[in-house]
mmCIF file of C-alpha atoms and ligand atoms in Angstrom:
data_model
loop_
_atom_site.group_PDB
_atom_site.id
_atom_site.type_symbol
_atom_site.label_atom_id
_atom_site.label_comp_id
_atom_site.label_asym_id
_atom_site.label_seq_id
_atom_site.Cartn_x
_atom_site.Cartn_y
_atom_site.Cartn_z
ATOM 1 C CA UNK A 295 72.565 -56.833 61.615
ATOM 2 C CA UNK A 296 68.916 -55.391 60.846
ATOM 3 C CA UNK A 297 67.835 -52.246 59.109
ATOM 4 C CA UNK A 298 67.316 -50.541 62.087
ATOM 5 C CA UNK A 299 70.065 -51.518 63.746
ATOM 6 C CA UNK A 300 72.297 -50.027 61.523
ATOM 7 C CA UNK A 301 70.626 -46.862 61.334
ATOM 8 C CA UNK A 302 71.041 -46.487 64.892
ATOM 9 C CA UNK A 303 74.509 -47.330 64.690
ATOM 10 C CA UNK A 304 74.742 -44.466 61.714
ATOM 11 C CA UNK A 305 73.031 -41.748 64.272
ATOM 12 C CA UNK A 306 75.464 -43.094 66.978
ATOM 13 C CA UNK A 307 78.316 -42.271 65.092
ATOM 14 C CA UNK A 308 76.436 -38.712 63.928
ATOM 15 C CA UNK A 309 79.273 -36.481 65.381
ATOM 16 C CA UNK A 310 77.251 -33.519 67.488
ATOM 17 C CA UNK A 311 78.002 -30.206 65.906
ATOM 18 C CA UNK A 312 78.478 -29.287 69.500
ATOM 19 C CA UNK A 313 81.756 -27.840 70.648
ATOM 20 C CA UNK A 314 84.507 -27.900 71.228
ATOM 21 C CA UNK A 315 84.728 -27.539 67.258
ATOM 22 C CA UNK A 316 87.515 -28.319 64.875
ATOM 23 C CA UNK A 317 87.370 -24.709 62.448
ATOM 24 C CA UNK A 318 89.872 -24.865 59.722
ATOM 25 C CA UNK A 319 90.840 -21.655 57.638
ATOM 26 C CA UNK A 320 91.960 -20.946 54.221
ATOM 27 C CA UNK A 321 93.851 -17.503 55.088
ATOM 28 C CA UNK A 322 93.236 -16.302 51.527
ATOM 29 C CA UNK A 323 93.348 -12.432 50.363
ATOM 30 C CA UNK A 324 96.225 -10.815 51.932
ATOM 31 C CA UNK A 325 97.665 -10.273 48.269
ATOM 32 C CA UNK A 326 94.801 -8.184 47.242
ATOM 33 C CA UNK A 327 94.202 -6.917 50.182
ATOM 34 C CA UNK A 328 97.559 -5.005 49.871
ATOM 35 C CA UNK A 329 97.239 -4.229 46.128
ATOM 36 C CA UNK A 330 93.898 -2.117 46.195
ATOM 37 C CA UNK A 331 95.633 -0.147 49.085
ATOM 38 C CA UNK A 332 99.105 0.015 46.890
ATOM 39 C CA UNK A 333 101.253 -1.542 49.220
ATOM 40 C CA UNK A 334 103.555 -4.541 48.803
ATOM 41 C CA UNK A 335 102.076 -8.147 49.120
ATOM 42 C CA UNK A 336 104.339 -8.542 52.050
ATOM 43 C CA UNK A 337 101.813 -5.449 53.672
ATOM 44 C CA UNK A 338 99.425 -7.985 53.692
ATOM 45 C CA UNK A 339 100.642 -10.833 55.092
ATOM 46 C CA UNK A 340 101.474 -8.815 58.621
ATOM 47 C CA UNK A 341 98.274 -7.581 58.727
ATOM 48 C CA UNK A 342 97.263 -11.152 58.209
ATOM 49 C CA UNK A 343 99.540 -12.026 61.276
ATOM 50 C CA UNK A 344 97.196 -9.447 63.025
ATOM 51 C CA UNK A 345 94.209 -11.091 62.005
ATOM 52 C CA UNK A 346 95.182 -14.478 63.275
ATOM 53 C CA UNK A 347 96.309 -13.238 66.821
ATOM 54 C CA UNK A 348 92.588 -11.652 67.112
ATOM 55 C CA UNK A 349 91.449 -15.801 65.962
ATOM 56 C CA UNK A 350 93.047 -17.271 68.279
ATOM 57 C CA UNK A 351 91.620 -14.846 70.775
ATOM 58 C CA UNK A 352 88.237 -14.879 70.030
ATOM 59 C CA UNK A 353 88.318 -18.704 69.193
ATOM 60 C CA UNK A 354 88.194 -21.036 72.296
ATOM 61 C CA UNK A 355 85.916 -18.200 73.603
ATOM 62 C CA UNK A 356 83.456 -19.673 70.730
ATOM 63 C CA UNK A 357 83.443 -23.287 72.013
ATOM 64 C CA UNK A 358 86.361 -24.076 69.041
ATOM 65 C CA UNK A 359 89.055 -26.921 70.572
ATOM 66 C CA UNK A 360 91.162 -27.528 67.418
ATOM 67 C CA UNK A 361 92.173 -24.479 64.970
ATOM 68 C CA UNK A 362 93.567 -25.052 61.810
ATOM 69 C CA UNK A 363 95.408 -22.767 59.584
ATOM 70 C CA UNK A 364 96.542 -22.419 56.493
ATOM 71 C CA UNK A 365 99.873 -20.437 56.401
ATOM 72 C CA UNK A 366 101.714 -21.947 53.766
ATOM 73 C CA UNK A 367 101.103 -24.424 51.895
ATOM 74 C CA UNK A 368 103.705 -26.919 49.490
ATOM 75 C CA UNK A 369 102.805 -25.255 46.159
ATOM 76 C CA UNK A 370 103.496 -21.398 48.038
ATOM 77 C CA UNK A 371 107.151 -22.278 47.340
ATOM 78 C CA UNK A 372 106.662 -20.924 43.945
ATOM 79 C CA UNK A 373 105.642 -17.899 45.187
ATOM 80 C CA UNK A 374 108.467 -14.793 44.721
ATOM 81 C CA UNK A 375 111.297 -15.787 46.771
ATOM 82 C CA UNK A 376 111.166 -12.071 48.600
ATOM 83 C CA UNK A 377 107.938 -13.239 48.967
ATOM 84 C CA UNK A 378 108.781 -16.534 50.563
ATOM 85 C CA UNK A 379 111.360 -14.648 52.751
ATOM 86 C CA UNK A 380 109.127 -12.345 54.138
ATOM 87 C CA UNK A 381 105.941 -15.283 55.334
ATOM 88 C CA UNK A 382 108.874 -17.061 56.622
ATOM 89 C CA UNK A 383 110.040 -14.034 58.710
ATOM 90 C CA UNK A 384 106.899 -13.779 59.640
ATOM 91 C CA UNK A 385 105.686 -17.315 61.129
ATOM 92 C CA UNK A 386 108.974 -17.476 63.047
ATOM 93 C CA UNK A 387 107.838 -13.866 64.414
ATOM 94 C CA UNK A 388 104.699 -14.850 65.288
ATOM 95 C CA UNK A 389 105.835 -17.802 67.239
ATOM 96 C CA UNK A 390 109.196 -16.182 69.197
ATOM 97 C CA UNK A 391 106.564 -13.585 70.311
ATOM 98 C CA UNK A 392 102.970 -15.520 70.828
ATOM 99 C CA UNK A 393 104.731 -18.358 72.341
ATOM 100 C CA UNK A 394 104.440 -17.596 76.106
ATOM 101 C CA UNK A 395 101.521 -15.642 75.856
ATOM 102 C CA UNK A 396 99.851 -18.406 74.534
ATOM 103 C CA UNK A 397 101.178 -21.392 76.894
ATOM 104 C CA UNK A 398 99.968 -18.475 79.782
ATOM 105 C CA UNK A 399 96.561 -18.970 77.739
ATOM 106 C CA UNK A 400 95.999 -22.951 77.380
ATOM 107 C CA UNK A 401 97.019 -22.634 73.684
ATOM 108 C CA UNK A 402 98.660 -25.271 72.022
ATOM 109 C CA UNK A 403 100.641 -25.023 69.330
ATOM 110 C CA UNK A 404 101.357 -27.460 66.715
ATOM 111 C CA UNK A 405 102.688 -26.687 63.239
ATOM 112 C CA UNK A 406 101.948 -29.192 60.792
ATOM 113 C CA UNK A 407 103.229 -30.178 57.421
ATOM 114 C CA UNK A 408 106.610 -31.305 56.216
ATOM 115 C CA UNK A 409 109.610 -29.903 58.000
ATOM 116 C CA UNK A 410 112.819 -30.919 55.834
ATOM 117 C CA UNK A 411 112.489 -27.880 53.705
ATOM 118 C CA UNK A 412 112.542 -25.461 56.588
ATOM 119 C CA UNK A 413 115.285 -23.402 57.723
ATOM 120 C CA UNK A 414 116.801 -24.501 60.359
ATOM 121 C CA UNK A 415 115.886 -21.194 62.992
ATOM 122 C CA UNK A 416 112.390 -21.698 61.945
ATOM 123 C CA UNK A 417 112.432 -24.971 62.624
ATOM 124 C CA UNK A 418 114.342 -24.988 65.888
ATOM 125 C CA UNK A 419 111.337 -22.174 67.064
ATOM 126 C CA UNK A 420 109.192 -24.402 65.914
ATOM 127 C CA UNK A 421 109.939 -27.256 68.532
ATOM 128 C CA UNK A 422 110.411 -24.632 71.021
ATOM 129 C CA UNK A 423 106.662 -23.068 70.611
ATOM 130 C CA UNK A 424 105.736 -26.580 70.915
ATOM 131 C CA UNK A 425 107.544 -28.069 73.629
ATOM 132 C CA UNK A 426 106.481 -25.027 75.713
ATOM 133 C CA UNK A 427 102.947 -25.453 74.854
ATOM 134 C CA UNK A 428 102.641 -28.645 75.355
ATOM 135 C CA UNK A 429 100.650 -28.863 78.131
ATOM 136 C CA UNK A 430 97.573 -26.617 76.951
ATOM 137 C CA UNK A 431 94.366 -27.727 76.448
ATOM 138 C CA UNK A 432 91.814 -24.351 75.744
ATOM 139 C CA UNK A 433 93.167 -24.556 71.787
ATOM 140 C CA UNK A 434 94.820 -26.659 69.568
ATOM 141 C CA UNK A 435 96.154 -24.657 67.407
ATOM 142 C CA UNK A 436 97.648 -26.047 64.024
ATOM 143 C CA UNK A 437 99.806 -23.710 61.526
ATOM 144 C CA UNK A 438 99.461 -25.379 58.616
ATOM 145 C CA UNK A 439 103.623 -24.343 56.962
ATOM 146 C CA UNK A 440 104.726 -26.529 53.969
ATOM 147 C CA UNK A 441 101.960 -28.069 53.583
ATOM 148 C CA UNK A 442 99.786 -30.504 50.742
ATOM 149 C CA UNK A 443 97.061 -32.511 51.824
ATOM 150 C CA UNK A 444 97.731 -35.163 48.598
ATOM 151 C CA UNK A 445 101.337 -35.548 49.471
ATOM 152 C CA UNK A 446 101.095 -35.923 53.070
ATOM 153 C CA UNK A 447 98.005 -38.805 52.443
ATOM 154 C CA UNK A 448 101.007 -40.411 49.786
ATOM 155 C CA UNK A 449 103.567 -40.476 52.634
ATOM 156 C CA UNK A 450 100.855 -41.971 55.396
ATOM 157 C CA UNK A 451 100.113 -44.509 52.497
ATOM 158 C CA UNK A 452 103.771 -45.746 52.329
ATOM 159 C CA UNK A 453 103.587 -46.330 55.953
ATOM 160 C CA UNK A 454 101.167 -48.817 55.669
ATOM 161 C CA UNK A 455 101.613 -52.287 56.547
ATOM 162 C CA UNK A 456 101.567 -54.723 53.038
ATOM 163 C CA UNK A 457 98.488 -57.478 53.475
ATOM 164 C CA UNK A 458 96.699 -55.770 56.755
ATOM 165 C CA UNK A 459 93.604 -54.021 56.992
ATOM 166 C CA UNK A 460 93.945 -50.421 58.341
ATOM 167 C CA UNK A 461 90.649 -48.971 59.837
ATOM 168 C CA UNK A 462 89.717 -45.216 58.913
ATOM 169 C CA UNK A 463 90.907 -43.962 62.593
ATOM 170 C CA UNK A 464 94.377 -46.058 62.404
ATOM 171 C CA UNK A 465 94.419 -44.140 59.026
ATOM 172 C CA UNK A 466 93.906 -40.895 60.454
ATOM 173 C CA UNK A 467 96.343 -41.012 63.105
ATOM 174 C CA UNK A 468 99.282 -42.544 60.803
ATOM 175 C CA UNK A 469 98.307 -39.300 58.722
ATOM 176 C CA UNK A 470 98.256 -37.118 61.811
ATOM 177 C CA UNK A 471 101.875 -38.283 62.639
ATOM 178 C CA UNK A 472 103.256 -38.108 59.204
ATOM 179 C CA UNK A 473 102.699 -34.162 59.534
ATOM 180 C CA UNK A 474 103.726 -34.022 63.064
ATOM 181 C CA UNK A 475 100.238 -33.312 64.637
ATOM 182 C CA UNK A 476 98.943 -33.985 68.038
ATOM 183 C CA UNK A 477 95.550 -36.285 67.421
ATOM 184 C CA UNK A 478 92.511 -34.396 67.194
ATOM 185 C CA UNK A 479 89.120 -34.486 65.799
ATOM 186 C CA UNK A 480 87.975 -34.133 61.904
ATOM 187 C CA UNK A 481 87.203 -30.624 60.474
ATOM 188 C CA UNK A 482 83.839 -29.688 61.386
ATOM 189 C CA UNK A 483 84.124 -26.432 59.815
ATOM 190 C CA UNK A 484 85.949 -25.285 56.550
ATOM 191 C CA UNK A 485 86.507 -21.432 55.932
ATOM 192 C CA UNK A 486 87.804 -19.918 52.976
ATOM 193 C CA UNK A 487 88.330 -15.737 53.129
ATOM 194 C CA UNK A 488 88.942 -13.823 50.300
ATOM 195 C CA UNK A 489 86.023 -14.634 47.627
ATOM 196 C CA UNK A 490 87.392 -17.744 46.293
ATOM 197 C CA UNK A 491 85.692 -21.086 46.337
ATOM 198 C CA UNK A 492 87.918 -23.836 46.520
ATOM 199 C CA UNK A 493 89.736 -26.668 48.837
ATOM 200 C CA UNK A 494 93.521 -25.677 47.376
ATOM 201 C CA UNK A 495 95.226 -29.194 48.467
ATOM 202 C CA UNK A 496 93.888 -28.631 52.654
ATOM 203 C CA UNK A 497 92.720 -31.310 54.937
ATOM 204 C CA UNK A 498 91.322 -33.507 51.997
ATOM 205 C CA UNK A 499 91.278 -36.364 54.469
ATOM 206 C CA UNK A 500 90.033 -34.636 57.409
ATOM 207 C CA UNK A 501 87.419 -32.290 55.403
ATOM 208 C CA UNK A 502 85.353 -35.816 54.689
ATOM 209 C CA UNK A 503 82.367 -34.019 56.294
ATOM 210 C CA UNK A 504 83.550 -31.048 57.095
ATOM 211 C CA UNK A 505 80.424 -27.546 56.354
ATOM 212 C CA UNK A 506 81.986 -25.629 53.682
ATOM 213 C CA UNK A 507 82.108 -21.796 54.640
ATOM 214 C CA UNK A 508 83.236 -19.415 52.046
ATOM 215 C CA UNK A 509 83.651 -15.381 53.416
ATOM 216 C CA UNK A 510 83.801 -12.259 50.970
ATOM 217 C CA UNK A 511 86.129 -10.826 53.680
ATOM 218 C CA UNK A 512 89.848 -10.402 52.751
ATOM 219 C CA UNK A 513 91.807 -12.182 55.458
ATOM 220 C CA UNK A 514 93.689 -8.657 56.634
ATOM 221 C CA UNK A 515 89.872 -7.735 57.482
ATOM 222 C CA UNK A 516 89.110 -11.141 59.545
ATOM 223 C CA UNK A 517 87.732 -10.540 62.479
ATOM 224 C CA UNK A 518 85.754 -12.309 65.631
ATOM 225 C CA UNK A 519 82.512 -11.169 64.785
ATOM 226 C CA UNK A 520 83.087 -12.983 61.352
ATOM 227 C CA UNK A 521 84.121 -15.965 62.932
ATOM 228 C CA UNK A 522 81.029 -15.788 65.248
ATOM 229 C CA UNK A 523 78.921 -15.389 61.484
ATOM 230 C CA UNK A 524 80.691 -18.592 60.408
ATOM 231 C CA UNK A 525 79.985 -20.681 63.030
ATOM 232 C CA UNK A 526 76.645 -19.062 63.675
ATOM 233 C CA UNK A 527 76.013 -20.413 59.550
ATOM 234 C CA UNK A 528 77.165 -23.834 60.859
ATOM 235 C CA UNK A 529 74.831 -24.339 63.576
ATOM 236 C CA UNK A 530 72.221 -23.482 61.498
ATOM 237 C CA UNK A 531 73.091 -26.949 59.133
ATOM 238 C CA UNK A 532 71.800 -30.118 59.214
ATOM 239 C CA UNK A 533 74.552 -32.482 59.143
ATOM 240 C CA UNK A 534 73.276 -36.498 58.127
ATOM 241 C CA UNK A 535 76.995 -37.269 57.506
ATOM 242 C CA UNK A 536 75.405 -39.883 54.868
ATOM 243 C CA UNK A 537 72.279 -40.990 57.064
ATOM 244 C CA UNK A 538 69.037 -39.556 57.378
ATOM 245 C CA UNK A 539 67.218 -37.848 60.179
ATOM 246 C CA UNK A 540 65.482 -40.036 63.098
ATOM 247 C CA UNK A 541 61.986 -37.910 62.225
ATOM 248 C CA UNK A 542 62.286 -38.553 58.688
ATOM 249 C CA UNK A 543 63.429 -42.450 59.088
ATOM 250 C CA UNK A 544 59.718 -43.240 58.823
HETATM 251 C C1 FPP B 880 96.984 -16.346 51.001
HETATM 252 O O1 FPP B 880 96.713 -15.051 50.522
HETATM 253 C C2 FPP B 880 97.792 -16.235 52.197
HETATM 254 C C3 FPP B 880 99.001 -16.800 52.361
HETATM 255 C C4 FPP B 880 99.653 -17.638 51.330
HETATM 256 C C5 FPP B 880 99.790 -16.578 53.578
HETATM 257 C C6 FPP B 880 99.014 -16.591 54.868
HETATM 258 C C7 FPP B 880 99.870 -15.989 55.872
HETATM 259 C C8 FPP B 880 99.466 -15.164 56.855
HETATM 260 C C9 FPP B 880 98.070 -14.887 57.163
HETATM 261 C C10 FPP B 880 100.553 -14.484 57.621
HETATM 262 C C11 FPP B 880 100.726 -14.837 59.015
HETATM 263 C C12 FPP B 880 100.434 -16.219 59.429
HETATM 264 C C13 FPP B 880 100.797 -16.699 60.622
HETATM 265 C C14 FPP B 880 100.401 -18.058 61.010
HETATM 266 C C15 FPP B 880 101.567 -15.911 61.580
HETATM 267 P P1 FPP B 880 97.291 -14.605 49.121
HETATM 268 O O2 FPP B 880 98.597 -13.971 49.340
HETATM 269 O O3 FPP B 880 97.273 -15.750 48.175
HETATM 270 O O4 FPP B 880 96.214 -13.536 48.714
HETATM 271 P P2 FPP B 880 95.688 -13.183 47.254
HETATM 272 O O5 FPP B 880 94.852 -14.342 46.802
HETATM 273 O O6 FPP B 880 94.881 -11.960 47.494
HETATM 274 O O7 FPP B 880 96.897 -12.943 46.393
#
């Protein structure tokens, strides 16, 4: 193949930042939210709760298709187990009482990660949210619950077949399935709330070339208009994804 083919081939496979977008969120500073206001932790993870309800809103309205959050992730297990109690309260809230509302709204629901180590209510509202949402195609949504990024690329790496080439995209899907997602796209955007700057075991795979994103905003405090900010940030970026620019080719 020439030189110039294969830069062509490079811009072909350019994904356009257009939408619909896959936005991923790090859901990070309910904690401290809570503790400057002297409540309990717990405190803020509801108002989280609120914050993603007004996210999934505003989000298809912003030309987003795939939304992926981080509720919980493998490591959070270590967390207090009142703690643990009360996030898992509150995901099987949020699903008995978004569920409808969103399958009215063309929102699906998936909830990825591992499920063995989920109660059994939570997981039965689990299939539930997702059987009756089945059909909607404004919004992936993903709820990211007992999840790690490394452990979930180990398990789709003992799937593999000994001796035979697997492609990135066969690769991505045997990953999708091994944390019981619906196929969809790679993360075009990352955001992180809460100050921090850091990937905390999320997407590792699917963040390849994925804009980084990192808001001061607690995630209690999360709303649309900072969601607009994000992706207005985004579509200001050049992405190459490894190649350079047609004008600057030479
Ligand atoms: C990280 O903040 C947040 C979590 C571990 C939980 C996220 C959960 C929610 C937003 C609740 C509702 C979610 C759904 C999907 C209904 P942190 O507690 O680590 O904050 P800190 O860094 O300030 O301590």
């Amino acid at each position: 193949m020439q030189e110039s083919d294969l830069h062509n081939l490079a811009l072909a496979q350019r994904q356009p930042s257009t939408p619909p977008l896959h936005v991923a969120i790090i859901m990070d500073g309910n904690g401290r939210w809570a503790t400057v206001r002297g409540l309990a932790r717990v405190a803020g993870h509801r108002r989280g709760a609120l914050a993603v309800r007004r996210v999934v809103e505003a989000a298809p309205k912003l030309g987003v298709g795939t939304l992926t959050l981080y509720a919980f992730s493998s490591d959070n297990w270590q967390r207090p187990p009142l703690e643990v109690a009360a996030l898992m309260h509150l995901f099987h809230e949020y699903l008995r009482k978004e569920t409808a509302e969103c399958a009215a709204n063309g929102i699906r629901i998936g909830v990825i990660g591992r499920r063995d180590r989920l109660g059994p209510i939570l997981r039965r509202e689990i299939e539930a949210a997702e059987r009756a949402t089945a059909r909607g195609r404004a919004l992936l949504l993903r709820i990211a619950v007992d999840y790690s990024a490394r452990d979930a690329i180990l398990r789709a790496a003992r799937r593999l077949k000994p001796g035979r080439e697997t492609t990135r995209e066969e690769f991505s899907g045997l990953l999708a399935n091994t944390i019981h997602s619906p196929a969809c796209p790679d993360v075009d955007l990352l955001i992180r709330t809460g100050g921090e700057q850091r990937l905390s075991d999320f997407l590792l795979w699917e963040c390849a070339y994925a804009e980084l994103y990192f808001s001061q905003r607690m995630w209690p405090d999360f709303e649309a208009a900072d969601l607009q900010a994000a992706l207005d940030a985004f579509h200001s970026r050049e992405r190459r994804f490894g190649t350079v620019l047609e004008a600057a080719a030479g």
